[in-house]
Amino acid sequence: MQPFDLHPRTRIVFGPNVSNQINELARSLGGVLDSGRPRVLVVCDPGIVAAGHFDRITGLLRDNDWEVHAFHEFAENPTSAMVNAGVSVAADFQPDLLI
């Protein structure tokens, strides 16, 4: 195994109605371009879609002029094939931000 150093930028925002802040939070993470619409890839599991959270978040982003694409075609404990499918979606879409 090759050594590596991982420094994730993880931020968790929790509380009632914090989803209303999605546009401001996304822009604070660098999802802003000098020209054109910022592109965001939203990755979530099918349960989040079924619960309606996906539609709410993507709707808020679209209302604020984000170009939104989704990937939720995977299951718990995703296989390498599922991960590769997500990588392919991201490579094709070329997002500015991943949520």
PDB file of C-alpha atoms in Angstrom:
ATOM      1  CA  MET A   1       0.000   0.000   0.000  1.00  0.00           C
ATOM      2  CA  GLN A   2       1.239   3.462  -0.908  1.00  0.00           C
ATOM      3  CA  PRO A   3       1.256   6.039   1.906  1.00  0.00           C
ATOM      4  CA  PHE A   4      -1.076   8.999   1.625  1.00  0.00           C
ATOM      5  CA  ASP A   5      -2.277  11.978   3.627  1.00  0.00           C
ATOM      6  CA  LEU A   6      -6.031  12.643   3.618  1.00  0.00           C
ATOM      7  CA  HIS A   7      -7.406  15.965   4.782  1.00  0.00           C
ATOM      8  CA  PRO A   8     -11.170  16.008   4.089  1.00  0.00           C
ATOM      9  CA  ARG A   9     -13.109  19.248   4.285  1.00  0.00           C
ATOM     10  CA  THR A  10     -16.155  17.983   6.102  1.00  0.00           C
ATOM     11  CA  ARG A  11     -18.835  20.335   7.305  1.00  0.00           C
ATOM     12  CA  ILE A  12     -22.098  19.217   8.850  1.00  0.00           C
ATOM     13  CA  VAL A  13     -24.920  21.723   9.122  1.00  0.00           C
ATOM     14  CA  PHE A  14     -27.802  20.422  11.207  1.00  0.00           C
ATOM     15  CA  GLY A  15     -31.057  21.885  12.459  1.00  0.00           C
ATOM     16  CA  PRO A  16     -34.610  22.767  11.541  1.00  0.00           C
ATOM     17  CA  ASN A  17     -34.967  24.146   8.020  1.00  0.00           C
ATOM     18  CA  VAL A  18     -31.208  24.315   7.334  1.00  0.00           C
ATOM     19  CA  SER A  19     -31.902  22.919   3.872  1.00  0.00           C
ATOM     20  CA  ASN A  20     -33.103  26.436   3.041  1.00  0.00           C
ATOM     21  CA  GLN A  21     -29.429  27.484   3.242  1.00  0.00           C
ATOM     22  CA  ILE A  22     -28.289  25.091   0.483  1.00  0.00           C
ATOM     23  CA  ASN A  23     -27.631  27.843  -2.072  1.00  0.00           C
ATOM     24  CA  GLU A  24     -25.498  29.923   0.312  1.00  0.00           C
ATOM     25  CA  LEU A  25     -23.653  26.844   1.592  1.00  0.00           C
ATOM     26  CA  ALA A  26     -22.947  25.581  -1.918  1.00  0.00           C
ATOM     27  CA  ARG A  27     -21.643  28.970  -3.052  1.00  0.00           C
ATOM     28  CA  SER A  28     -19.405  29.184   0.029  1.00  0.00           C
ATOM     29  CA  LEU A  29     -17.770  25.917  -1.048  1.00  0.00           C
ATOM     30  CA  GLY A  30     -16.650  27.345  -4.341  1.00  0.00           C
ATOM     31  CA  GLY A  31     -19.535  26.500  -6.613  1.00  0.00           C
ATOM     32  CA  VAL A  32     -19.394  29.849  -8.387  1.00  0.00           C
ATOM     33  CA  LEU A  33     -18.061  30.460 -11.867  1.00  0.00           C
ATOM     34  CA  ASP A  34     -17.054  33.735 -13.469  1.00  0.00           C
ATOM     35  CA  SER A  35     -19.265  32.924 -16.431  1.00  0.00           C
ATOM     36  CA  GLY A  36     -22.084  30.511 -17.008  1.00  0.00           C
ATOM     37  CA  ARG A  37     -24.192  28.579 -14.550  1.00  0.00           C
ATOM     38  CA  PRO A  38     -22.436  26.671 -11.768  1.00  0.00           C
ATOM     39  CA  ARG A  39     -22.813  22.905 -12.131  1.00  0.00           C
ATOM     40  CA  VAL A  40     -23.501  20.697  -9.126  1.00  0.00           C
ATOM     41  CA  LEU A  41     -23.658  16.911  -8.966  1.00  0.00           C
ATOM     42  CA  VAL A  42     -25.899  15.729  -6.123  1.00  0.00           C
ATOM     43  CA  VAL A  43     -25.098  12.196  -4.962  1.00  0.00           C
ATOM     44  CA  CYS A  44     -27.581  10.487  -2.663  1.00  0.00           C
ATOM     45  CA  ASP A  45     -29.027   7.079  -2.038  1.00  0.00           C
ATOM     46  CA  PRO A  46     -32.470   6.008  -3.275  1.00  0.00           C
ATOM     47  CA  GLY A  47     -33.897   6.359   0.260  1.00  0.00           C
ATOM     48  CA  ILE A  48     -33.125  10.090   0.266  1.00  0.00           C
ATOM     49  CA  VAL A  49     -34.900  10.378  -3.090  1.00  0.00           C
ATOM     50  CA  ALA A  50     -37.915   8.399  -1.823  1.00  0.00           C
ATOM     51  CA  ALA A  51     -38.155  10.599   1.287  1.00  0.00           C
ATOM     52  CA  GLY A  52     -38.425  13.719  -0.897  1.00  0.00           C
ATOM     53  CA  HIS A  53     -35.215  15.359   0.348  1.00  0.00           C
ATOM     54  CA  PHE A  54     -33.549  15.136  -3.060  1.00  0.00           C
ATOM     55  CA  ASP A  55     -36.374  16.972  -4.843  1.00  0.00           C
ATOM     56  CA  ARG A  56     -36.379  19.700  -2.195  1.00  0.00           C
ATOM     57  CA  ILE A  57     -32.610  20.311  -2.346  1.00  0.00           C
ATOM     58  CA  THR A  58     -32.336  20.153  -6.129  1.00  0.00           C
ATOM     59  CA  GLY A  59     -35.374  22.407  -6.462  1.00  0.00           C
ATOM     60  CA  LEU A  60     -33.763  25.027  -4.226  1.00  0.00           C
ATOM     61  CA  LEU A  61     -30.538  24.824  -6.219  1.00  0.00           C
ATOM     62  CA  ARG A  62     -32.339  25.090  -9.572  1.00  0.00           C
ATOM     63  CA  ASP A  63     -34.353  28.063  -8.278  1.00  0.00           C
ATOM     64  CA  ASN A  64     -30.995  29.768  -7.671  1.00  0.00           C
ATOM     65  CA  ASP A  65     -29.748  29.098 -11.218  1.00  0.00           C
ATOM     66  CA  TRP A  66     -27.604  26.015 -10.568  1.00  0.00           C
ATOM     67  CA  GLU A  67     -27.323  23.390 -13.269  1.00  0.00           C
ATOM     68  CA  VAL A  68     -28.101  20.229 -11.298  1.00  0.00           C
ATOM     69  CA  HIS A  69     -27.369  16.615 -12.161  1.00  0.00           C
ATOM     70  CA  ALA A  70     -28.002  13.613  -9.941  1.00  0.00           C
ATOM     71  CA  PHE A  71     -26.531  10.245  -9.220  1.00  0.00           C
ATOM     72  CA  HIS A  72     -28.468   7.872  -7.001  1.00  0.00           C
ATOM     73  CA  GLU A  73     -28.181   4.559  -8.839  1.00  0.00           C
ATOM     74  CA  PHE A  74     -26.389   2.644  -6.103  1.00  0.00           C
ATOM     75  CA  ALA A  75     -27.171   0.646  -2.987  1.00  0.00           C
ATOM     76  CA  GLU A  76     -25.823   0.282   0.520  1.00  0.00           C
ATOM     77  CA  ASN A  77     -22.229  -0.956   0.470  1.00  0.00           C
ATOM     78  CA  PRO A  78     -21.780  -0.069  -3.214  1.00  0.00           C
ATOM     79  CA  THR A  79     -19.850  -2.387  -5.467  1.00  0.00           C
ATOM     80  CA  SER A  80     -16.914  -1.277  -7.588  1.00  0.00           C
ATOM     81  CA  ALA A  81     -19.243  -1.246 -10.598  1.00  0.00           C
ATOM     82  CA  MET A  82     -21.602   1.170  -8.812  1.00  0.00           C
ATOM     83  CA  VAL A  83     -18.698   3.438  -7.854  1.00  0.00           C
ATOM     84  CA  ASN A  84     -17.380   3.347 -11.424  1.00  0.00           C
ATOM     85  CA  ALA A  85     -20.840   4.329 -12.679  1.00  0.00           C
ATOM     86  CA  GLY A  86     -20.760   7.375 -10.395  1.00  0.00           C
ATOM     87  CA  VAL A  87     -17.279   8.300 -11.578  1.00  0.00           C
ATOM     88  CA  SER A  88     -18.497   8.069 -15.164  1.00  0.00           C
ATOM     89  CA  VAL A  89     -21.459  10.354 -14.428  1.00  0.00           C
ATOM     90  CA  ALA A  90     -19.140  12.910 -12.813  1.00  0.00           C
ATOM     91  CA  ALA A  91     -16.640  12.703 -15.677  1.00  0.00           C
ATOM     92  CA  ASP A  92     -19.389  13.293 -18.250  1.00  0.00           C
ATOM     93  CA  PHE A  93     -21.089  16.132 -16.334  1.00  0.00           C
ATOM     94  CA  GLN A  94     -17.919  17.907 -15.122  1.00  0.00           C
ATOM     95  CA  PRO A  95     -19.446  19.469 -11.989  1.00  0.00           C
ATOM     96  CA  ASP A  96     -18.022  22.506 -10.233  1.00  0.00           C
ATOM     97  CA  LEU A  97     -19.293  21.133  -6.934  1.00  0.00           C
ATOM     98  CA  LEU A  98     -20.273  17.753  -5.520  1.00  0.00           C
ATOM     99  CA  ILE A  99     -22.981  17.464  -2.860  1.00  0.00           C
TER     100      ILE A  99
END
